[in-house]
Coordinates of C-alpha atoms and ligand atoms in Angstrom, one line a residue:
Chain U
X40 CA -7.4 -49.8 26.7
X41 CA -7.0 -48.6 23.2
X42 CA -7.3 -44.4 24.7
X43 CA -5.2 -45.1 27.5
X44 CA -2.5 -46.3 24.8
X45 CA -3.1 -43.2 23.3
X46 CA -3.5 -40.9 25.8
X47 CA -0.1 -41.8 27.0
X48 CA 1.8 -41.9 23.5
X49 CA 0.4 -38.4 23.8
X50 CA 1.8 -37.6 26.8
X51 CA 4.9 -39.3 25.7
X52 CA 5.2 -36.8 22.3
X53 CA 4.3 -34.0 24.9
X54 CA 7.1 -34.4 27.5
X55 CA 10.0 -35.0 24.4
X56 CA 8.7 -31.8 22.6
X57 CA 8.3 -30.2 25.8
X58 CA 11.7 -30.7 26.9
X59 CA 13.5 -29.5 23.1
X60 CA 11.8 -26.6 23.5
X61 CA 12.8 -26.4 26.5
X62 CA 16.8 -27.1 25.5
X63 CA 16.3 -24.9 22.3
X64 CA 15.4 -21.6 24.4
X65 CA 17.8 -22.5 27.2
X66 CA 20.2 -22.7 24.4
X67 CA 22.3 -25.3 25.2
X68 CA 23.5 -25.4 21.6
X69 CA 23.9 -22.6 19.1
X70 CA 22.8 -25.2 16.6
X71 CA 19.8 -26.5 18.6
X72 CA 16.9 -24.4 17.3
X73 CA 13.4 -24.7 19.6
X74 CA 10.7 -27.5 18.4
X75 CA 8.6 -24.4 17.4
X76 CA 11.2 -23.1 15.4
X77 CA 11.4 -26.6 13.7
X78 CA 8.0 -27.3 13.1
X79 CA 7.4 -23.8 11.4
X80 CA 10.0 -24.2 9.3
X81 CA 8.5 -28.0 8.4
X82 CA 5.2 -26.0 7.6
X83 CA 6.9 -23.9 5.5
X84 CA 8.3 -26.5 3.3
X85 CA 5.0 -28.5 2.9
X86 CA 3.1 -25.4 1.9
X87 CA 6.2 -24.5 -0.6
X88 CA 6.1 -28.2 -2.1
X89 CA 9.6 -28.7 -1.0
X90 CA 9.5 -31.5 1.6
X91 CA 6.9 -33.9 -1.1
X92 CA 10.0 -32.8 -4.1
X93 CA 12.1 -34.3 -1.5
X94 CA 10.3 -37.3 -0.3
X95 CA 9.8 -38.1 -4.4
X96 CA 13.3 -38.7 -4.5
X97 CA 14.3 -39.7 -0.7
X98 CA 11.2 -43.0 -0.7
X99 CA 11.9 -44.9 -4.0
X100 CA 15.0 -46.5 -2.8
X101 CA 13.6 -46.7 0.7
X102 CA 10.2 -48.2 -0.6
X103 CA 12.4 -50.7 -3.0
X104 CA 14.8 -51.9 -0.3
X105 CA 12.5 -51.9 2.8
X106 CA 10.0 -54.1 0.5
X107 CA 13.4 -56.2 -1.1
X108 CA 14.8 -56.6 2.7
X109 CA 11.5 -57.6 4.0
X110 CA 10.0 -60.2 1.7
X111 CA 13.6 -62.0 0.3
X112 CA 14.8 -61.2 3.8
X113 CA 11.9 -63.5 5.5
X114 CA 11.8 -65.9 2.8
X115 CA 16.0 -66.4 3.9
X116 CA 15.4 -66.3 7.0
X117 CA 12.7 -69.1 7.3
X118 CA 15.0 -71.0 4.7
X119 CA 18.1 -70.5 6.6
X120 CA 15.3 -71.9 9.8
X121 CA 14.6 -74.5 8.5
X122 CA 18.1 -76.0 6.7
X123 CA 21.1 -76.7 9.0
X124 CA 23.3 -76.4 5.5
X125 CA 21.7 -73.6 4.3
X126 CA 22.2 -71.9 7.8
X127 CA 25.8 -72.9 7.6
X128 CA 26.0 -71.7 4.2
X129 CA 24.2 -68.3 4.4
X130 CA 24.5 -67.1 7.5
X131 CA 27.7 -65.7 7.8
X132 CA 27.2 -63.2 4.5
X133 CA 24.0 -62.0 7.0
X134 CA 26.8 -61.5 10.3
X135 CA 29.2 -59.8 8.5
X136 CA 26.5 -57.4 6.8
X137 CA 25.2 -56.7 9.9
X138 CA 28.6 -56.1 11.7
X139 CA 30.5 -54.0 9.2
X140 CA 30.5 -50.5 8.8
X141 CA 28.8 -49.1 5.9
X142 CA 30.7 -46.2 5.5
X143 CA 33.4 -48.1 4.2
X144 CA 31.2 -50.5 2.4
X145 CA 29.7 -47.3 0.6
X146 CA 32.7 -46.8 -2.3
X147 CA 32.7 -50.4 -2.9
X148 CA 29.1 -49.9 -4.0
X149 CA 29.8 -46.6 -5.6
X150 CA 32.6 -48.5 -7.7
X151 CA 30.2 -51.3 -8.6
X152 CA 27.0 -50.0 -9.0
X153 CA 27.7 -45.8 -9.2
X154 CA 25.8 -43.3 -7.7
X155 CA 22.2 -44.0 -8.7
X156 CA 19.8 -45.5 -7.5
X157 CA 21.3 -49.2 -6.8
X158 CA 23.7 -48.3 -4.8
X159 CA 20.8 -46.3 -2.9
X160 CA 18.4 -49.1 -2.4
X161 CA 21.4 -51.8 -1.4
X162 CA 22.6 -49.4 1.3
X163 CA 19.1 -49.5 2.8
X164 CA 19.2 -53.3 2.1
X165 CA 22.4 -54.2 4.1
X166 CA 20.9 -51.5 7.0
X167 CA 17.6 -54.0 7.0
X168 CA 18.1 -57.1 5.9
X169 CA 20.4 -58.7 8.8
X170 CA 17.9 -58.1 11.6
X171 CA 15.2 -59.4 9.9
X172 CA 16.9 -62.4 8.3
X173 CA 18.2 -63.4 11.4
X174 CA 15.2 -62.4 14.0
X175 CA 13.4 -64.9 11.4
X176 CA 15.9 -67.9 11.5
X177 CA 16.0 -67.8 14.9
X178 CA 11.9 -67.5 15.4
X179 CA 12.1 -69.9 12.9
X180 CA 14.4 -72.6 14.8
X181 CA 12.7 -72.1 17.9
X182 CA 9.1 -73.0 16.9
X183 CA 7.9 -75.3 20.2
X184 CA 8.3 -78.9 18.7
X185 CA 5.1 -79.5 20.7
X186 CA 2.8 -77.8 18.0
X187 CA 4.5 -79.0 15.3
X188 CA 4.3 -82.6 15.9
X189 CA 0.3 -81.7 16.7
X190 CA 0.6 -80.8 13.1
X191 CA 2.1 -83.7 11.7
X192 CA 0.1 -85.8 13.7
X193 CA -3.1 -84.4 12.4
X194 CA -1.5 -85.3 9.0
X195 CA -0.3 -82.0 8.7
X196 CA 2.1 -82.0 4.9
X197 CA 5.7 -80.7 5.3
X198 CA 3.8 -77.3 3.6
X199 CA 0.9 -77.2 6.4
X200 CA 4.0 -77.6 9.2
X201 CA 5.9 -74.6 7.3
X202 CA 2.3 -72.2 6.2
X203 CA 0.6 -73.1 9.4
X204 CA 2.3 -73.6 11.9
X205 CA 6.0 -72.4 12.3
X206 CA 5.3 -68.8 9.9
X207 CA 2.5 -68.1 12.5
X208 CA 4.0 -69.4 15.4
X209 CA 7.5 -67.1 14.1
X210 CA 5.6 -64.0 13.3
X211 CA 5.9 -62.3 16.2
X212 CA 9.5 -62.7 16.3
X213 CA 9.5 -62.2 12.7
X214 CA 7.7 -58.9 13.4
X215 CA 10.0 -57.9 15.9
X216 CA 12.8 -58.1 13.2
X217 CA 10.8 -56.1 10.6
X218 CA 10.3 -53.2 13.1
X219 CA 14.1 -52.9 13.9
X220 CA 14.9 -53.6 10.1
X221 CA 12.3 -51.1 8.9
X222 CA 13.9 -48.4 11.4
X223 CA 17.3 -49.3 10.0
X224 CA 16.0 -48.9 6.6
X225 CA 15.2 -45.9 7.4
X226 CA 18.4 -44.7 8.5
X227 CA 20.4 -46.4 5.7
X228 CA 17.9 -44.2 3.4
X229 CA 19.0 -41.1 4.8
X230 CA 22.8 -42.2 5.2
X231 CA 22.7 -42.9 1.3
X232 CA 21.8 -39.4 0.4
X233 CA 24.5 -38.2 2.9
X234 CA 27.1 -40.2 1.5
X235 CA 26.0 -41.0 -1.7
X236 CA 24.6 -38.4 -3.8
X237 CA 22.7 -35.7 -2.0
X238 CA 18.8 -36.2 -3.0
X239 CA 15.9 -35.8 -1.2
X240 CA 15.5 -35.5 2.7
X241 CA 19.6 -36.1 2.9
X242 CA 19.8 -32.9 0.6
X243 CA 18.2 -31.0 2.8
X244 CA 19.6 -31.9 5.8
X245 CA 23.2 -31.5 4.2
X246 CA 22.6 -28.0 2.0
X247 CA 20.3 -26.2 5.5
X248 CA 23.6 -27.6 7.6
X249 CA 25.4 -25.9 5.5
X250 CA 23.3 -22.5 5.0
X251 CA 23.1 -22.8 9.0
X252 CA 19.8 -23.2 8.9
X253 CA 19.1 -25.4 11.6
X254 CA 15.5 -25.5 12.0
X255 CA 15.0 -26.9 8.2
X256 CA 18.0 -29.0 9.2
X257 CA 15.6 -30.5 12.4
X258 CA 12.4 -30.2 10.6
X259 CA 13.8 -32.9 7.6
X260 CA 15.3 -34.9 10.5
X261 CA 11.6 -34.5 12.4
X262 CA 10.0 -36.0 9.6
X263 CA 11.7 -38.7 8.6
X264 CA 11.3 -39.9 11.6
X265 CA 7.7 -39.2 12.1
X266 CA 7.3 -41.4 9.0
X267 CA 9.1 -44.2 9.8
X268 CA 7.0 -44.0 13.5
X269 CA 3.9 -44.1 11.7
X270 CA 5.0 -46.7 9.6
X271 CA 5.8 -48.6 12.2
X272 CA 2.3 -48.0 13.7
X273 CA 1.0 -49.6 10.7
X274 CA 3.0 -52.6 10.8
X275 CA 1.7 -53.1 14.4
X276 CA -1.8 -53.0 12.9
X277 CA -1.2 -55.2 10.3
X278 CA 0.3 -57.8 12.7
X279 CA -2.0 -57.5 15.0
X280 CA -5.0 -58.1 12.0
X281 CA -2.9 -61.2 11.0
X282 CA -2.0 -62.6 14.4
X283 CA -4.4 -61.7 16.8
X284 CA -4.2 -64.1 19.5
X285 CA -0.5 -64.5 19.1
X286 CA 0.9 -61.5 21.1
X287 CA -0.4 -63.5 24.4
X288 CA 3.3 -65.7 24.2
X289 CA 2.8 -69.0 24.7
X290 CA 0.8 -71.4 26.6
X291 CA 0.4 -74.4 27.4
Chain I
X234 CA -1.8 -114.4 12.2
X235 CA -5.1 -113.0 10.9
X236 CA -7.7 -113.3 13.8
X237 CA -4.8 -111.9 15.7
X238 CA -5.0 -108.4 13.7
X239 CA -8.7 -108.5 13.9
X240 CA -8.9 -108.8 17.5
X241 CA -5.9 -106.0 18.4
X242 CA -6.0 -102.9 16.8
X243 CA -3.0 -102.2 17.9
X244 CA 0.0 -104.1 18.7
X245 CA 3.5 -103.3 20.0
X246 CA 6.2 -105.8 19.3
X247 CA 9.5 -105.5 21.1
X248 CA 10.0 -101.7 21.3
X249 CA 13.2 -100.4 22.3
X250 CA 13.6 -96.5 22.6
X251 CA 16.9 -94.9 23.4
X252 CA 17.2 -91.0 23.6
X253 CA 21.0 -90.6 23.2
X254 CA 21.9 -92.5 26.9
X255 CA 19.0 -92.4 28.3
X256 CA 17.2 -96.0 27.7
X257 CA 13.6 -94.8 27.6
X258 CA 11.9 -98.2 27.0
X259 CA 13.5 -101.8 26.9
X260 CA 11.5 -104.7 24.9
X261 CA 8.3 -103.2 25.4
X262 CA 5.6 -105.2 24.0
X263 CA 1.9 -105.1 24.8
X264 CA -1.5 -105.5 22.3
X265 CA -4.5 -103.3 22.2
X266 CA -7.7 -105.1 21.8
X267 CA -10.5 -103.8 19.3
X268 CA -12.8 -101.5 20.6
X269 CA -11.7 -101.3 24.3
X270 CA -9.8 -98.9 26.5
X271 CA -6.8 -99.6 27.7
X272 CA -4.6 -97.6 30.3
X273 CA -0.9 -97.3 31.0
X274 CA -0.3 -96.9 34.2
X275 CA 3.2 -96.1 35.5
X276 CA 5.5 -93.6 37.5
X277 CA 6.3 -90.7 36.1
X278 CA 9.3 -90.3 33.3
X279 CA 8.5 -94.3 32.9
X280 CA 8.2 -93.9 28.8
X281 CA 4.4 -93.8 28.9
X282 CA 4.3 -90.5 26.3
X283 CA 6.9 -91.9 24.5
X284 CA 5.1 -95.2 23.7
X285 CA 2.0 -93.3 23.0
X286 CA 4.3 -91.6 20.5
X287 CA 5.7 -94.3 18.6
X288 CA 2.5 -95.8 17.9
X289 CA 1.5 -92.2 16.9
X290 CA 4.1 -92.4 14.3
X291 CA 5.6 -89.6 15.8
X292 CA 8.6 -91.4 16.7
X293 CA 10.9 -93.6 15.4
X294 CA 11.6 -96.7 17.9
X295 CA 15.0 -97.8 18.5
X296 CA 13.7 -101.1 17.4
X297 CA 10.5 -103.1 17.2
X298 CA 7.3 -102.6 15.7
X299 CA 3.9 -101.4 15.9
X300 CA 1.1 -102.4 14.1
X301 CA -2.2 -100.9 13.4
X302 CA -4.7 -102.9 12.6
X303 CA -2.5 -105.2 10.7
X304 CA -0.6 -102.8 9.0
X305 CA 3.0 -101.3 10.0
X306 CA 3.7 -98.2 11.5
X307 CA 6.2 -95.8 10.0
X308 CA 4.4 -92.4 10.3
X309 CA 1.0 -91.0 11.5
X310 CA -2.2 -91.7 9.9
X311 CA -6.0 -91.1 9.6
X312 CA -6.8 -94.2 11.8
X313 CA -4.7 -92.6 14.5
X314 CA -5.9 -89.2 16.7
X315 CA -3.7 -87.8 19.5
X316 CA -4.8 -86.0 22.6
X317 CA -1.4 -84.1 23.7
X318 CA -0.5 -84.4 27.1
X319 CA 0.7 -80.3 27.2
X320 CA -2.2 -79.8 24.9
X321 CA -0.5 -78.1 21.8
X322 CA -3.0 -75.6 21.0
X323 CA -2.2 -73.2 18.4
X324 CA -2.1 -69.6 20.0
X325 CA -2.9 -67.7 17.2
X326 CA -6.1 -69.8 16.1
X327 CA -9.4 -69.8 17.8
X328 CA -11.1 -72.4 19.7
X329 CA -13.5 -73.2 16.9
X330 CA -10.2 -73.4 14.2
X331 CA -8.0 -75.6 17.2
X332 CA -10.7 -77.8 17.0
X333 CA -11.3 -77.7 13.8
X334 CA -7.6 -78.3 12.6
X335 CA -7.6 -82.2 11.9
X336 CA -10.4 -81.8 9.3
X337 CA -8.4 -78.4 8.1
X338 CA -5.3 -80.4 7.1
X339 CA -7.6 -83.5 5.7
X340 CA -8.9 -81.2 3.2
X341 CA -12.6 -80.6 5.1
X342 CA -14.5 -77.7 3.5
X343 CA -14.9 -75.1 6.3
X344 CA -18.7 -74.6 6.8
X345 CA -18.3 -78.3 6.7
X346 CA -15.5 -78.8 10.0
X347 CA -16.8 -76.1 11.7
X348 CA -19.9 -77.8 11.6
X349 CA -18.4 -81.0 13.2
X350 CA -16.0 -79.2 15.7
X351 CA -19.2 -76.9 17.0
X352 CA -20.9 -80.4 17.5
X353 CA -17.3 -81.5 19.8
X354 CA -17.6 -78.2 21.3
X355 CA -20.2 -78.8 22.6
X356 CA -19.8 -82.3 24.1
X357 CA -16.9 -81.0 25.8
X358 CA -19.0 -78.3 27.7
X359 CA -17.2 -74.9 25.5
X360 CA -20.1 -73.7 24.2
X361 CA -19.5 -69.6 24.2
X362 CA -16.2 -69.9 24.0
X363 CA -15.7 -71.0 19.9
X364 CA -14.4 -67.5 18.9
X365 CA -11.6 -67.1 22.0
X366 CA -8.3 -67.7 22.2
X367 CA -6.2 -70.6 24.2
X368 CA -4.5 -67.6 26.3
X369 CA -8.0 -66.7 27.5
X370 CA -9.1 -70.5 28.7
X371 CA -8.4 -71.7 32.0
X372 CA -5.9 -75.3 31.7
X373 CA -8.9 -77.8 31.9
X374 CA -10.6 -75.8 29.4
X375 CA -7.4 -76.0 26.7
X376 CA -7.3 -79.5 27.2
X377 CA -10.9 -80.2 26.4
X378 CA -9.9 -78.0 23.1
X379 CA -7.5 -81.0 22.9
X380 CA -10.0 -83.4 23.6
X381 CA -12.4 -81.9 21.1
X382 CA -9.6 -81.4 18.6
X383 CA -8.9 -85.6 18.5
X384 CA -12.7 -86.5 18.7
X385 CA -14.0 -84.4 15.7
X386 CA -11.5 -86.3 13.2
X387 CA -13.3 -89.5 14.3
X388 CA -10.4 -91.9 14.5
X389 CA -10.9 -95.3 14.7
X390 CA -7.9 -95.2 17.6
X391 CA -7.7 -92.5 20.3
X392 CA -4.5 -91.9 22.1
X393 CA -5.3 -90.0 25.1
X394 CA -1.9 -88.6 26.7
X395 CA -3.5 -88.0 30.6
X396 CA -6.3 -86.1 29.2
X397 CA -8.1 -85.6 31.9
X398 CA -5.1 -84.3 34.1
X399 CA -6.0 -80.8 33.8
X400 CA -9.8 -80.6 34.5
X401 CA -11.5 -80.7 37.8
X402 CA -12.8 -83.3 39.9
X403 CA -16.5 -83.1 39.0
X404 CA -15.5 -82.6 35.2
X405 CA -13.3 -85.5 35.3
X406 CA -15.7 -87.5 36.6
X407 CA -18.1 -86.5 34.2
X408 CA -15.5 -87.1 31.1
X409 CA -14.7 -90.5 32.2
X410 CA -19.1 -91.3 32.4
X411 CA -18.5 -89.9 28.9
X412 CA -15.7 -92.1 28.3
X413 CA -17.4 -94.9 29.0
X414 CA -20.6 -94.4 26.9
X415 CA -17.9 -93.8 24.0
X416 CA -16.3 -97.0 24.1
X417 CA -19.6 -99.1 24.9
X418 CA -20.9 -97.1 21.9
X419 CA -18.2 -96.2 19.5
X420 CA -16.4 -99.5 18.2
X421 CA -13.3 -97.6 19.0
X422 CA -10.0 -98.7 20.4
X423 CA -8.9 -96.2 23.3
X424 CA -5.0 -96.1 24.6
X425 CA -5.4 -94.2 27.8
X426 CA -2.4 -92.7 29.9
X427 CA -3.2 -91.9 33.5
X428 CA -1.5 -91.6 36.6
X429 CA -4.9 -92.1 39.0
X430 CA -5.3 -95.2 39.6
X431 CA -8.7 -95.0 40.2
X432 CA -9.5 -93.6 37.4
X433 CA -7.7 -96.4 35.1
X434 CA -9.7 -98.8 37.1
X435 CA -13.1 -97.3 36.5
X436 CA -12.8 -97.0 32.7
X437 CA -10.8 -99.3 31.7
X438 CA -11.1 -102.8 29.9
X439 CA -6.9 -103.2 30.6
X440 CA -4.4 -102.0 32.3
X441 CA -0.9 -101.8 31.1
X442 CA 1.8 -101.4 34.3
X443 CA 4.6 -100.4 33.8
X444 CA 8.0 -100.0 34.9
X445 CA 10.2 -97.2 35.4
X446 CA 12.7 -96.8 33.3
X447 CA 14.2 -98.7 31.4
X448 CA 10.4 -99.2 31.0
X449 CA 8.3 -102.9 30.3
X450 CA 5.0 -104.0 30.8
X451 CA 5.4 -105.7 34.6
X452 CA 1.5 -106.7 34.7
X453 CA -1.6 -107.0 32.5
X454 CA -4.9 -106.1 34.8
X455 CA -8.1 -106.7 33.3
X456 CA -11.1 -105.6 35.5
X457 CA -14.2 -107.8 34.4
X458 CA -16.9 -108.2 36.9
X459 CA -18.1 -104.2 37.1
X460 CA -17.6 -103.3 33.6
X461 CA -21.5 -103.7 33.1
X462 CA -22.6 -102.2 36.4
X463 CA -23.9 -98.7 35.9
X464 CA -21.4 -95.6 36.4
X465 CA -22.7 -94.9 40.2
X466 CA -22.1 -98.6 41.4
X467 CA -18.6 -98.9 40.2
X468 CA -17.2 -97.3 42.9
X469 CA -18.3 -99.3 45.0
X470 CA -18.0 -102.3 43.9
X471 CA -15.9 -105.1 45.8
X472 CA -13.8 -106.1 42.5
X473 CA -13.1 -102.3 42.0
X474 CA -11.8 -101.5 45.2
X475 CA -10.1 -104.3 45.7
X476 CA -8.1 -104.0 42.2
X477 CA -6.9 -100.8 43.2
X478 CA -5.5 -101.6 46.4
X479 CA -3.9 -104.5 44.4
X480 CA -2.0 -102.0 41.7
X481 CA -1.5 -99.7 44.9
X482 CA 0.4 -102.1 46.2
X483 CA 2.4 -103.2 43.3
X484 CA 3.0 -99.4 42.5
X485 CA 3.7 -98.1 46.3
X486 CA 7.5 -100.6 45.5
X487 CA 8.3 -97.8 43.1
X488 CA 7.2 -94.6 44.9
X489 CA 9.3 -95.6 48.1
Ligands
ATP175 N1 13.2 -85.7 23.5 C1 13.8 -86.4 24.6 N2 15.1 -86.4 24.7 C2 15.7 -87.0 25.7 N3 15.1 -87.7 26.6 C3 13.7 -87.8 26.6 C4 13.0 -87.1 25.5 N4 11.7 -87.3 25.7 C5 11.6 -88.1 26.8 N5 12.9 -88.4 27.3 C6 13.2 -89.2 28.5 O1 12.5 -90.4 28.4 C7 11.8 -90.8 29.6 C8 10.4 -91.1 29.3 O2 9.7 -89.9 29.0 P1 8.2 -89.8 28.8 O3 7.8 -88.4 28.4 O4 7.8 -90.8 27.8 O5 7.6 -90.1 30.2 P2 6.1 -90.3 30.8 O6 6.0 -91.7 31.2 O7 5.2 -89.8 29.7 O8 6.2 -89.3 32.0 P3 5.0 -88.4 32.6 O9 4.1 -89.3 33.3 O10 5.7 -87.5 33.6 O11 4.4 -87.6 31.5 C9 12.1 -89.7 30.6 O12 13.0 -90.1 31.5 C10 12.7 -88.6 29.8 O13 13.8 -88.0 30.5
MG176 MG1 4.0 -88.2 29.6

């Protein structure tokens, strides 16, 4: 099971890389260099130090809003769950977060907060923290009433229902959001070097744009989203270590 | 007042239930005698789960009350053990922790519930199967997790939502031999839903009928002669077979 899994992310990788280097030789884009192109000019800047300089800067407010978004944004969600006012009452802030566009949220944070590293870590919190406040209420409010009343029945306290029963019976939901939140994190990271200050990976995806050199350009792009794929990986294993017979659905 | 609470464990005292429109059970009152098993019988959607409920404390009634020995009912309680009719098994928990669960949330050390709930896994015939997960048991074996689950917190009164509905025919034959030997040696009070009627003759002391809805009790069997046969000659006694053509055709009114 577990090399057949891998055998065919493999094969996956293989036929995406495959078919960019593929477009980059065809050319169907001055701007498109090959994968080959990309990945020795990635090489390049681990061995010069430049990509870990960049990641320095690029992963603390990543790292501070993906772990803000996560924890406050599960601990809301389950709140918002589990309280018809509170849902009424909190909600909304979440829809509108969710639905408006950051660019022109960005110099309403510059004006409040400036250019440092707030501003950086609440971008990447209004990119993340929707999805997972709201994939939580949701798992949240639809944990089967069935299992729950087991639990009280058992004489199962209003914490046991809550720490036993509806946060496992949620995560996998609740995982679901993190994923997409993460990715968006991820994103929102990027986007706040772009549009805030250029740092980091955003610097150089913005200076080799500019310097036309396009294969740093897709070898910073290349790796920020290899990281955010293995982190995802990782958060997989660590739901899968918490919740192991939970990924089944459920049964009855 | 007093001999009365001795001698029922339970007792339901006018219960009305209303779900929004939908008048679930109207003046419903029945007693449950110490120590016996007693089944309600009754077509299906008749209110039999939702009884079983309210005297789980799981629901409020409408009106009326329920008392357990003596005492009011306003929530659940330790002298109280449900076996679910759609099982409720948690997912993400193994067999040994699902059975285990009761004692977990009474605050049982856990060398010292796993200890008990290996014992009920056993007697329930899931031996080998402690460390697996509800997705990889077959129905009849989820609802002996169930079964195993209410046993192990040893209540003095068992409500058994059709626990037996799932296994098969040899099994549930077997479980109600067990049955048996549990009430004739446990001095515990059973309320047992069923829809075989042979089955709720051949273990029980009483039989509640009831009503579709707006659900009552319509008749109060109580087998006596075979209760002290052994298990093989039940069947085929002359009292047993001739109570269930008599609820057969008291029921048959209903089905047509
Ligand atoms: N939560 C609920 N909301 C609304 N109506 C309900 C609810 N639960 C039960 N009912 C209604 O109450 C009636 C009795 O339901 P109940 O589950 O007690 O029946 P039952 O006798 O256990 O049936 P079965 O033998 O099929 O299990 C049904 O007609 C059902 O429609
Ligand atoms: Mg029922």
């Amino acid at each position: 099971m577990l090399t057949r899994s891998f055998f065919l992310k493999i094969l996956s990788g293989a036929l995406i890389f495959g078919a960019w280097e593929y477009a980059g030789r065809t050319g169907v884009n001055y701007a498109l260099p090959t994968f080959l192109e990309s990945m020795k000019a990635l090489f390049d800047m681990t061995m010069s130090g430049l990509i870990f300089e960049a990641y320095a800067d690029t992963l603390r407010p990543l790292a501070v809003g993906v772990f803000i978004s996560s924890f406050i944004g599960i601990g809301i969600g389950v709140w918002v769950g589990l309280s018809e006012k509170f849902d009424w009452l909190v909600s909304p802030i979440f829809i509108i977060m969710q639905a408006a566009p950051l660019a022109a949220l960005i110099p309403l944070l510059i004006m409040a907060y400036g250019i440092g590293l707030t501003s950086k870590v609440f971008v990447v919190c209004i990119m993340a923290m929707p999805v997972i406040v709201l994939n939580t209420s949701v798992a949240v409010k639809n944990t089967p009433s069935s299992v729950k009343e087991m639990a009280r029945s058992f004489l199962g306290t209003e914490k046991d229902v809550i720490l036993k029963i509806i946060i496992p019976a949620a995560s996998p939901v609740i995982f679901a959001g993190l994923r997409l939140g993460v990715s968006a994190g991820f994103i929102g990271a990027i986007l706040a070097e772009l549009k805030i200050t250029p740092t980091g990976v955003g610097d150089i995806i913005s200076y080799s744009r500019m310097t036309a050199d396009y294969p740093s350009m897709y070898a910073a792009i290349f790796s920020i989203i290899l990281l955010a794929v293995l982190f995802l990986n990782l958060l997989e294993k660590i739901e899968n270590f918490f919740f192991k017979g939970n990924n089944q659905g459920y049964i009855s | 007042m007093s001999d009365q609470t001795t001698d029922n464990a339970v007792s339901v005292k006018n219960i009305y239930k209303n779900y929004g429109e939908i008048e679930a059970l109207r003046d419903l009152s029945l007693d449950f005698p110490n120590g016996q098993l007693t089944s309600l019988l009754g077509p299906s959607g008749c209110g039999k789960t939702t009884l079983l409920k309210i005297i789980a404390g799981l629901l409020p009634a409408t009106q009326g009350e329920v008392f357990v020995n003596g005492s009011l009912v306003t929530k659940p309680g330790p002298d109280r053990a449900f076996v679910f009719q759609d099982f409720a098994l948690m997912p993400w928990a193994s067999v040994l922790r699902n059975v285990a669960f009761g004692l977990e949330l009474r605050g049982v050390n856990k060398n010292e519930r796993e200890d008990i709930a290996a014992k009920y896994i056993k007697d329930v015939g899931l031996v080998g199967f402690e460390n697996s997960f509800p997705h990889e048991l077959s129905g009849g074996m989820r609802q002996r997790v169930g079964l195993a689950r209410a046993l192990s917190v040893d209540s003095p009164v068992l409500l058994m939502d059709e626990p037996f509905s799932a296994v098969d025919e040899q099994t549930r034959r077997k479980f109600q031999e067990d049955l048996l030997n549990l009430v004739k040696n446990e001095n515990k009070t059973f309320i047992f839903v069923t829809h075989s009627i042979e089955e709720a003759v051949y273990v029980s002391d009483q039989i509640a009928i009831l009503l579709p809805r707006p659900s009552r009790v319509s008749e109060i069997i109580k087998p006596k002669g075979f209760r002290n046969k052994d298990v093989d000659s039940i069947r085929k006694d002359r009292e047993y077979l001739d109570t269930v053509e008599s609820i057969w055709k008291s029921l048959r009114t209903y089905v047509e």
